[in-house]
Amino acid sequence: MPAPISTATSSVPSQANGSSNRAVLSLLTSLFFTWGFITVINNTLLPHLRSVFDLNYTQTTLIESVWFIAYFFASIPSARLIERIGYQKSMVFGLVMMAAGALLMIPAARMPSYGVTLVALFIIACGITLLQVSANPYVAVLGSPETASSRLNLVQAFNSLGATLAPLFGAYLILGRSNSGTAEAGRVLTQAEKLADAQAVQLPYLIVACVLVILALVIARFKMPSMHHGATSRVSDAEREKLSLWKHRNLVFGIPAIFIYLIAEIGVANLFINFTAQPEIGGLSHEQGAHYLFLLWGGMLVGRFVGAWAMNKTTAERVLAFCAIGAFIVMMIAALGTGSVAMWALISVGLFHSVMFPTIFTLGIKGLGPLTEEGAGLLIMAIAGGALVVVQGWLADTVGLQLSFLLTAVCELYVLFYAVWGSKATNAFPAEKAA
């Protein structure tokens, strides 16, 4: 068992009233927005790099695989860093790390170097992992356990807001300023054009680095309540050793649910622009495709607000099952249809994907009691499933880009299984009131 990642069970000191909770939640919302924005810049960066470095789909999706491999390798070190320096300083450190990675993109563009680009993106992703591990505990405790899914969906909506705006930023400052982004589909660039295109990413990432540094300074000066591990002290260490995570069905099936869902979400987002460029689908330029990607992430934004409202009216499991069925249907249309029907089907999957991650996460830790730290840590590490997007890249090279989305449809079926049966809590501990 890996060292526990401290998530979802810490408690805010009792003097933290509703007003201070809202202030902290607002600050955390800015972090969710930030890492959503930066993550989705990759979706406009990938087709750009594919043209610059003459990459096939496997090599292109490997860039995103490196990004999500960081979640696997950085989760445990992030937890240990938090134990040493605390949550607030860890958030600041994560933002500074992301800024350093963004600045490294500048020499990577000047060379240009595919390898240095991978290193820079890995550093940024490690910083985001540290933010994820730092922010999730606060969101979990700032409210009652019964509304955890609704609350996390609400906060994740601002993550989607960042993701929605990122394609416009990337389309204007990366694709709109490059030959590969404005060229007609199928046009081969000259070596001089490729060099100029590589350097087009310098300004966007310089802007990103400056924003990250400013946000780090704001958080460093913000008075945040310290977090204490009160919830995990309900049982002694000896008693805790007798408890097993693997007796909790909702966690056992929730870990692969997060892992598999990430394959679906990242595969759609990363290959979307290339999909719309296919002559039989849309025949769009990469710049035009980025504007439609805006609608995909906009659907996730709307879906999370709607999901947060719906989960106050019905169970999270029902909402998740409905979305899984909808996602499966539209992915089958995208994989087997043609023209605008297939393109709009792929766009609409964002609406159904919207609630999946936060809902699976909260259902996965439900009833874990003193084991919540370890369980939540494993769920966070399962985000590394996004690294397997390279499998879809291989499928795209082997059977064709459009048919590769059948893999996504299969992923939706597992989410449906989890909603209907796998999420049912077994051996659940009684729920505790939030501090």
Short mmCIF file of C-alpha atoms in Angstrom, two decimals:
data_model
loop_
_atom_site.label_atom_id
_atom_site.label_comp_id
_atom_site.label_asym_id
_atom_site.label_seq_id
_atom_site.Cartn_x
_atom_site.Cartn_y
_atom_site.Cartn_z
CA MET A 1 0.00 0.00 0.00
CA PRO A 2 1.49 3.36 -0.98
CA ALA A 3 1.86 6.07 1.61
CA PRO A 4 -1.51 7.73 2.21
CA ILE A 5 -2.33 10.88 0.33
CA SER A 6 -4.05 13.30 2.63
CA THR A 7 -7.27 14.08 0.81
CA ALA A 8 -10.90 14.43 1.68
CA THR A 9 -10.72 13.77 5.41
CA SER A 10 -8.99 16.72 6.98
CA SER A 11 -11.11 19.09 8.97
CA VAL A 12 -11.08 22.83 9.13
CA PRO A 13 -10.73 24.35 12.57
CA SER A 14 -14.01 24.98 14.32
CA GLN A 15 -13.63 28.75 14.19
CA ALA A 16 -13.84 28.63 10.39
CA ASN A 17 -17.31 30.06 9.86
CA GLY A 18 -19.44 30.13 6.72
CA SER A 19 -17.94 33.41 5.53
CA SER A 20 -14.33 32.21 5.75
CA ASN A 21 -15.33 28.91 4.14
CA ARG A 22 -16.74 30.78 1.16
CA ALA A 23 -13.55 32.84 0.90
CA VAL A 24 -11.41 29.69 0.89
CA LEU A 25 -13.70 28.00 -1.61
CA SER A 26 -13.45 31.02 -3.90
CA LEU A 27 -9.67 30.85 -3.75
CA LEU A 28 -9.72 27.13 -4.53
CA THR A 29 -12.04 27.84 -7.44
CA SER A 30 -9.28 29.93 -9.01
CA LEU A 31 -6.95 26.93 -8.80
CA PHE A 32 -9.50 24.62 -10.43
CA PHE A 33 -9.93 27.22 -13.18
CA THR A 34 -6.17 27.52 -13.66
CA TRP A 35 -5.32 23.86 -14.07
CA GLY A 36 -8.37 23.32 -16.28
CA PHE A 37 -7.21 26.14 -18.53
CA ILE A 38 -3.60 24.96 -18.77
CA THR A 39 -4.50 21.31 -19.29
CA VAL A 40 -6.76 22.10 -22.25
CA ILE A 41 -4.19 24.33 -23.92
CA ASN A 42 -2.63 20.97 -24.80
CA ASN A 43 -5.62 20.22 -27.04
CA THR A 44 -4.64 23.12 -29.31
CA LEU A 45 -0.92 22.51 -28.81
CA LEU A 46 -0.99 18.86 -29.96
CA PRO A 47 -2.10 19.37 -33.58
CA HIS A 48 0.36 22.27 -33.73
CA LEU A 49 3.27 20.09 -32.54
CA ARG A 50 2.15 17.27 -34.84
CA SER A 51 2.75 19.54 -37.81
CA VAL A 52 5.99 21.05 -36.46
CA PHE A 53 7.68 17.73 -35.64
CA ASP A 54 6.00 15.53 -38.32
CA LEU A 55 4.50 13.25 -35.67
CA ASN A 56 2.13 10.35 -36.25
CA TYR A 57 -0.93 9.95 -34.00
CA THR A 58 0.93 7.63 -31.63
CA GLN A 59 3.73 10.16 -31.10
CA THR A 60 1.19 12.98 -30.78
CA THR A 61 -0.82 11.25 -28.07
CA LEU A 62 2.44 10.27 -26.33
CA ILE A 63 2.75 13.97 -25.43
CA GLU A 64 -0.50 13.74 -23.48
CA SER A 65 0.53 10.38 -22.02
CA VAL A 66 3.62 12.01 -20.52
CA TRP A 67 1.31 14.64 -19.04
CA PHE A 68 -0.82 12.07 -17.23
CA ILE A 69 2.06 9.80 -16.24
CA ALA A 70 3.02 12.73 -14.01
CA TYR A 71 -0.11 12.06 -11.92
CA PHE A 72 1.18 8.57 -11.15
CA PHE A 73 4.72 9.60 -10.25
CA ALA A 74 3.95 12.92 -8.52
CA SER A 75 1.02 11.92 -6.28
CA ILE A 76 3.04 10.27 -3.48
CA PRO A 77 5.82 12.92 -3.45
CA SER A 78 3.10 15.58 -3.39
CA ALA A 79 1.54 14.01 -0.31
CA ARG A 80 4.88 13.88 1.46
CA LEU A 81 5.63 17.49 0.57
CA ILE A 82 2.25 18.54 2.00
CA GLU A 83 3.09 16.71 5.25
CA ARG A 84 6.36 18.65 5.50
CA ILE A 85 5.36 22.18 4.52
CA GLY A 86 1.54 22.23 4.71
CA TYR A 87 -1.25 22.72 2.19
CA GLN A 88 -0.92 26.43 1.52
CA LYS A 89 2.82 26.39 0.85
CA SER A 90 2.34 23.30 -1.30
CA MET A 91 -0.17 25.16 -3.46
CA VAL A 92 2.33 27.98 -3.90
CA PHE A 93 5.09 25.49 -4.73
CA GLY A 94 2.84 23.78 -7.28
CA LEU A 95 2.11 27.07 -9.04
CA VAL A 96 5.81 28.01 -9.11
CA MET A 97 6.62 24.57 -10.56
CA MET A 98 4.02 25.07 -13.27
CA ALA A 99 5.48 28.51 -14.07
CA ALA A 100 8.95 26.97 -14.40
CA GLY A 101 7.63 24.37 -16.83
CA ALA A 102 5.85 27.06 -18.86
CA LEU A 103 9.08 29.07 -19.10
CA LEU A 104 10.94 25.94 -20.25
CA MET A 105 8.59 25.83 -23.24
CA ILE A 106 10.34 28.96 -24.55
CA PRO A 107 13.80 27.38 -25.14
CA ALA A 108 12.02 24.20 -26.30
CA ALA A 109 10.38 26.32 -29.02
CA ARG A 110 13.60 28.10 -29.95
CA MET A 111 15.56 24.87 -30.56
CA PRO A 112 12.95 23.41 -31.45
CA SER A 113 13.06 20.14 -29.45
CA TYR A 114 10.39 17.45 -29.08
CA GLY A 115 12.24 15.99 -26.05
CA VAL A 116 12.53 19.30 -24.17
CA THR A 117 8.86 19.95 -24.90
CA LEU A 118 7.97 16.64 -23.22
CA VAL A 119 10.09 17.55 -20.17
CA ALA A 120 8.47 20.99 -19.88
CA LEU A 121 4.96 19.55 -20.07
CA PHE A 122 5.86 16.87 -17.49
CA ILE A 123 7.01 19.58 -15.05
CA ILE A 124 3.77 21.54 -15.56
CA ALA A 125 1.74 18.38 -14.98
CA CYS A 126 3.63 17.61 -11.75
CA GLY A 127 2.70 21.08 -10.50
CA ILE A 128 -0.96 20.46 -11.36
CA THR A 129 -0.83 17.13 -9.50
CA LEU A 130 0.38 18.94 -6.40
CA LEU A 131 -2.51 21.41 -6.74
CA GLN A 132 -4.99 18.55 -7.10
CA VAL A 133 -3.73 16.81 -3.97
CA SER A 134 -3.73 20.11 -2.06
CA ALA A 135 -7.14 21.43 -3.13
CA ASN A 136 -9.36 18.35 -2.90
CA PRO A 137 -9.34 18.11 0.93
CA TYR A 138 -10.67 21.65 1.28
CA VAL A 139 -13.51 21.08 -1.16
CA ALA A 140 -14.45 17.85 0.64
CA VAL A 141 -14.79 19.41 4.12
CA LEU A 142 -16.42 22.74 3.27
CA GLY A 143 -19.98 21.42 3.54
CA SER A 144 -21.97 18.35 4.55
CA PRO A 145 -21.04 14.86 3.27
CA GLU A 146 -24.51 14.48 1.74
CA THR A 147 -23.89 17.30 -0.74
CA ALA A 148 -20.28 16.39 -1.54
CA SER A 149 -21.02 15.31 -5.14
CA SER A 150 -23.05 18.45 -5.80
CA ARG A 151 -20.38 20.70 -4.27
CA LEU A 152 -17.51 19.10 -6.16
CA ASN A 153 -19.44 19.30 -9.42
CA LEU A 154 -20.03 23.00 -8.76
CA VAL A 155 -16.34 23.70 -8.16
CA GLN A 156 -15.39 21.53 -11.13
CA ALA A 157 -17.66 23.74 -13.24
CA PHE A 158 -15.05 26.48 -12.88
CA ASN A 159 -12.41 23.97 -13.94
CA SER A 160 -14.55 23.52 -17.05
CA LEU A 161 -14.79 27.29 -17.46
CA GLY A 162 -11.00 27.41 -17.71
CA ALA A 163 -11.11 24.47 -20.12
CA THR A 164 -13.76 26.26 -22.20
CA LEU A 165 -11.74 29.46 -22.55
CA ALA A 166 -8.42 27.70 -23.24
CA PRO A 167 -9.20 26.68 -26.86
CA LEU A 168 -10.01 30.31 -27.72
CA PHE A 169 -6.70 31.39 -26.18
CA GLY A 170 -4.84 28.63 -28.03
CA ALA A 171 -6.66 29.26 -31.30
CA TYR A 172 -5.79 32.95 -31.25
CA LEU A 173 -2.22 32.89 -29.89
CA ILE A 174 -0.97 29.50 -31.16
CA LEU A 175 -2.97 28.17 -34.11
CA GLY A 176 -4.07 31.58 -35.40
CA ARG A 177 -0.45 32.79 -35.49
CA SER A 178 1.02 29.68 -37.15
CA ASN A 179 1.12 28.28 -40.67
CA SER A 180 -0.07 24.86 -39.51
CA GLY A 181 -3.10 26.37 -37.79
CA THR A 182 -4.29 28.42 -40.75
CA ALA A 183 -3.27 26.12 -43.61
CA GLU A 184 -5.78 24.08 -45.54
CA ALA A 185 -6.12 20.44 -44.50
CA GLY A 186 -3.38 18.26 -46.03
CA ARG A 187 -0.95 21.07 -46.91
CA VAL A 188 2.71 20.18 -46.22
CA LEU A 189 4.73 22.92 -44.53
CA THR A 190 8.24 23.95 -45.55
CA GLN A 191 11.10 23.66 -43.05
CA ALA A 192 11.15 27.44 -42.58
CA GLU A 193 7.41 27.47 -41.85
CA LYS A 194 7.84 24.68 -39.28
CA LEU A 195 10.58 26.64 -37.49
CA ALA A 196 8.41 29.75 -37.39
CA ASP A 197 5.48 27.70 -36.09
CA ALA A 198 7.59 26.20 -33.29
CA GLN A 199 8.38 29.68 -32.02
CA ALA A 200 4.71 30.67 -32.00
CA VAL A 201 4.21 29.03 -28.57
CA GLN A 202 6.67 31.36 -26.82
CA LEU A 203 4.30 34.28 -26.16
CA PRO A 204 1.35 32.14 -24.90
CA TYR A 205 3.50 30.26 -22.40
CA LEU A 206 5.22 33.46 -21.25
CA ILE A 207 1.76 34.88 -20.48
CA VAL A 208 0.81 31.66 -18.67
CA ALA A 209 3.99 31.78 -16.57
CA CYS A 210 3.34 35.38 -15.52
CA VAL A 211 -0.23 34.60 -14.48
CA LEU A 212 0.92 31.59 -12.46
CA VAL A 213 3.50 33.64 -10.57
CA ILE A 214 0.90 36.31 -9.74
CA LEU A 215 -1.53 33.66 -8.48
CA ALA A 216 1.23 32.09 -6.38
CA LEU A 217 1.90 35.46 -4.72
CA VAL A 218 -1.83 35.95 -3.99
CA ILE A 219 -2.16 32.52 -2.37
CA ALA A 220 1.06 32.99 -0.38
CA ARG A 221 -0.42 36.13 1.22
CA PHE A 222 -3.92 34.69 1.76
CA LYS A 223 -4.85 33.72 5.34
CA MET A 224 -6.03 30.14 4.99
CA PRO A 225 -7.03 27.98 7.96
CA SER A 226 -4.59 25.17 8.69
CA MET A 227 -5.81 21.62 8.13
CA HIS A 228 -5.80 18.98 10.87
CA HIS A 229 -6.19 15.26 10.49
CA GLY A 230 -9.06 14.94 12.89
CA ALA A 231 -11.22 12.57 10.91
CA THR A 232 -8.51 9.95 10.70
CA SER A 233 -7.97 9.90 14.46
CA ARG A 234 -11.29 8.18 15.15
CA VAL A 235 -9.52 4.81 15.43
CA SER A 236 -6.12 3.83 16.78
CA ASP A 237 -3.30 2.80 14.46
CA ALA A 238 -3.68 -0.81 15.61
CA GLU A 239 -7.40 -0.85 14.81
CA ARG A 240 -6.82 0.85 11.49
CA GLU A 241 -4.38 -1.85 10.38
CA LYS A 242 -7.22 -4.38 10.65
CA LEU A 243 -9.36 -2.44 8.17
CA SER A 244 -9.17 -3.16 4.43
CA LEU A 245 -9.85 -0.84 1.54
CA TRP A 246 -10.68 -3.81 -0.65
CA LYS A 247 -13.87 -4.59 1.27
CA HIS A 248 -15.44 -1.40 -0.09
CA ARG A 249 -16.99 -2.17 -3.48
CA ASN A 250 -17.47 1.49 -4.39
CA LEU A 251 -13.72 2.12 -4.10
CA VAL A 252 -12.59 -1.14 -5.70
CA PHE A 253 -14.62 -0.43 -8.83
CA GLY A 254 -14.24 3.35 -8.53
CA ILE A 255 -10.47 3.30 -9.10
CA PRO A 256 -10.76 1.71 -12.57
CA ALA A 257 -13.80 3.92 -13.24
CA ILE A 258 -11.65 7.06 -12.85
CA PHE A 259 -8.82 5.42 -14.83
CA ILE A 260 -11.11 4.37 -17.71
CA TYR A 261 -13.08 7.61 -17.76
CA LEU A 262 -9.87 9.60 -18.19
CA ILE A 263 -9.00 7.53 -21.27
CA ALA A 264 -12.35 8.58 -22.76
CA GLU A 265 -12.19 12.27 -21.87
CA ILE A 266 -8.59 12.83 -22.90
CA GLY A 267 -8.91 10.82 -26.10
CA VAL A 268 -11.86 12.92 -27.27
CA ALA A 269 -10.25 16.23 -26.36
CA ASN A 270 -6.82 15.48 -27.83
CA LEU A 271 -7.98 14.11 -31.16
CA PHE A 272 -10.96 16.42 -31.60
CA ILE A 273 -9.26 19.02 -33.81
CA ASN A 274 -7.74 16.35 -36.05
CA PHE A 275 -11.19 14.69 -36.22
CA THR A 276 -12.87 17.89 -37.45
CA ALA A 277 -10.11 18.30 -40.07
CA GLN A 278 -11.05 14.99 -41.72
CA PRO A 279 -12.56 15.70 -45.19
CA GLU A 280 -15.47 13.33 -44.55
CA ILE A 281 -16.28 15.03 -41.23
CA GLY A 282 -15.74 18.78 -41.38
CA GLY A 283 -12.69 19.57 -43.51
CA LEU A 284 -11.85 22.38 -41.08
CA SER A 285 -8.50 24.04 -40.49
CA HIS A 286 -6.94 23.53 -37.07
CA GLU A 287 -7.82 27.09 -36.10
CA GLN A 288 -11.47 26.53 -37.02
CA GLY A 289 -11.48 23.19 -35.19
CA ALA A 290 -10.26 24.90 -32.01
CA HIS A 291 -13.36 27.09 -32.00
CA TYR A 292 -15.56 23.99 -32.08
CA LEU A 293 -13.43 22.52 -29.27
CA PHE A 294 -14.61 25.54 -27.30
CA LEU A 295 -18.15 24.12 -27.59
CA LEU A 296 -17.04 20.69 -26.37
CA TRP A 297 -15.61 22.14 -23.16
CA GLY A 298 -18.50 24.57 -22.92
CA GLY A 299 -20.80 21.54 -22.77
CA MET A 300 -18.82 20.28 -19.78
CA LEU A 301 -19.20 23.67 -18.12
CA VAL A 302 -22.99 23.70 -18.58
CA GLY A 303 -23.27 20.03 -17.64
CA ARG A 304 -21.55 20.51 -14.30
CA PHE A 305 -23.83 23.35 -13.28
CA VAL A 306 -26.86 21.29 -14.34
CA GLY A 307 -25.42 18.21 -12.62
CA ALA A 308 -24.88 20.10 -9.36
CA TRP A 309 -28.54 21.14 -9.47
CA ALA A 310 -29.82 17.69 -10.48
CA MET A 311 -28.00 15.96 -7.62
CA ASN A 312 -30.03 18.03 -5.19
CA LYS A 313 -33.16 16.53 -6.77
CA THR A 314 -32.12 12.90 -7.30
CA THR A 315 -29.24 10.56 -6.51
CA ALA A 316 -25.75 11.00 -7.90
CA GLU A 317 -25.86 7.40 -9.16
CA ARG A 318 -28.90 8.09 -11.35
CA VAL A 319 -27.37 11.21 -12.84
CA LEU A 320 -24.14 9.32 -13.57
CA ALA A 321 -26.02 6.43 -15.23
CA PHE A 322 -28.04 8.81 -17.43
CA CYS A 323 -24.86 10.57 -18.57
CA ALA A 324 -23.07 7.28 -19.29
CA ILE A 325 -25.94 6.12 -21.54
CA GLY A 326 -26.00 9.47 -23.36
CA ALA A 327 -22.23 9.44 -23.83
CA PHE A 328 -22.29 5.90 -25.27
CA ILE A 329 -24.97 6.82 -27.82
CA VAL A 330 -23.24 9.96 -29.12
CA MET A 331 -19.84 8.22 -29.27
CA MET A 332 -21.28 5.46 -31.44
CA ILE A 333 -22.67 8.14 -33.77
CA ALA A 334 -19.29 9.91 -33.86
CA ALA A 335 -17.44 6.67 -34.62
CA LEU A 336 -19.81 5.39 -37.30
CA GLY A 337 -21.49 8.52 -38.71
CA THR A 338 -20.28 11.07 -41.24
CA GLY A 339 -20.26 14.82 -41.80
CA SER A 340 -21.73 17.33 -39.39
CA VAL A 341 -23.79 14.66 -37.60
CA ALA A 342 -20.64 12.85 -36.47
CA MET A 343 -18.91 16.13 -35.58
CA TRP A 344 -21.79 17.43 -33.45
CA ALA A 345 -22.13 14.04 -31.78
CA LEU A 346 -18.51 14.29 -30.66
CA ILE A 347 -19.06 17.87 -29.47
CA SER A 348 -22.10 16.83 -27.41
CA VAL A 349 -20.18 14.19 -25.45
CA GLY A 350 -18.77 17.02 -23.32
CA LEU A 351 -22.22 17.58 -21.86
CA PHE A 352 -22.41 13.93 -20.73
CA HIS A 353 -18.79 13.70 -19.58
CA SER A 354 -19.23 16.76 -17.37
CA VAL A 355 -20.34 15.09 -14.13
CA MET A 356 -18.35 11.88 -14.43
CA PHE A 357 -15.06 12.64 -12.68
CA PRO A 358 -16.37 14.52 -9.62
CA THR A 359 -19.29 12.10 -9.19
CA ILE A 360 -17.17 8.96 -9.46
CA PHE A 361 -14.69 10.50 -7.02
CA THR A 362 -17.25 11.29 -4.33
CA LEU A 363 -19.04 7.95 -4.76
CA GLY A 364 -15.67 6.20 -4.55
CA ILE A 365 -14.79 7.62 -1.11
CA LYS A 366 -18.32 7.29 0.28
CA GLY A 367 -18.41 5.37 3.56
CA LEU A 368 -14.63 4.80 3.80
CA GLY A 369 -14.41 6.47 7.22
CA PRO A 370 -10.83 6.32 8.55
CA LEU A 371 -9.69 4.78 5.25
CA THR A 372 -10.75 7.81 3.21
CA GLU A 373 -7.19 9.18 2.93
CA GLU A 374 -5.81 6.08 1.26
CA GLY A 375 -8.90 5.61 -0.88
CA ALA A 376 -8.95 9.18 -2.13
CA GLY A 377 -5.22 8.99 -2.83
CA LEU A 378 -5.70 5.95 -5.05
CA LEU A 379 -8.52 7.70 -6.90
CA ILE A 380 -6.26 10.70 -7.56
CA MET A 381 -3.49 8.44 -8.82
CA ALA A 382 -6.02 6.82 -11.18
CA ILE A 383 -6.04 10.09 -13.14
CA ALA A 384 -2.93 8.57 -14.72
CA GLY A 385 -5.40 6.66 -16.89
CA GLY A 386 -5.22 9.64 -19.23
CA ALA A 387 -1.75 8.39 -20.18
CA LEU A 388 -3.35 5.46 -22.02
CA VAL A 389 -4.69 7.89 -24.61
CA VAL A 390 -1.65 6.63 -26.53
CA VAL A 391 -3.67 3.43 -27.10
CA GLN A 392 -6.23 5.45 -29.01
CA GLY A 393 -3.42 7.10 -30.91
CA TRP A 394 -2.21 3.64 -31.93
CA LEU A 395 -5.75 2.67 -32.94
CA ALA A 396 -6.05 5.85 -35.01
CA ASP A 397 -2.86 4.91 -36.87
CA THR A 398 -4.02 1.30 -37.28
CA VAL A 399 -7.77 1.34 -38.05
CA GLY A 400 -8.38 5.05 -38.67
CA LEU A 401 -9.02 8.10 -36.53
CA GLN A 402 -12.82 7.89 -36.59
CA LEU A 403 -13.08 4.20 -35.68
CA SER A 404 -10.64 4.74 -32.80
CA PHE A 405 -13.51 6.43 -30.93
CA LEU A 406 -15.13 3.02 -30.47
CA LEU A 407 -12.65 2.70 -27.60
CA THR A 408 -14.32 5.72 -25.98
CA ALA A 409 -17.75 4.11 -26.37
CA VAL A 410 -16.53 1.02 -24.51
CA CYS A 411 -15.22 3.24 -21.71
CA GLU A 412 -18.70 4.76 -21.31
CA LEU A 413 -20.15 1.28 -20.73
CA TYR A 414 -17.85 0.73 -17.74
CA VAL A 415 -18.99 4.05 -16.24
CA LEU A 416 -22.59 2.85 -16.66
CA PHE A 417 -21.72 -0.40 -14.86
CA TYR A 418 -20.19 1.59 -12.02
CA ALA A 419 -23.24 3.85 -11.69
CA VAL A 420 -25.68 0.94 -11.64
CA TRP A 421 -23.81 -1.57 -9.48
CA GLY A 422 -20.15 -0.83 -8.76
CA SER A 423 -20.82 2.38 -6.80
CA LYS A 424 -22.99 0.66 -4.17
CA ALA A 425 -21.10 1.09 -0.90
CA THR A 426 -20.29 -2.05 1.10
CA ASN A 427 -18.98 -2.18 4.68
CA ALA A 428 -19.60 1.56 4.89
CA PHE A 429 -18.70 3.50 8.01
CA PRO A 430 -21.38 5.86 9.41
CA ALA A 431 -21.21 9.32 7.86
CA GLU A 432 -19.78 12.09 10.04
CA LYS A 433 -20.85 15.69 10.09
CA ALA A 434 -18.41 18.12 8.65
CA ALA A 435 -16.43 20.14 11.15
#
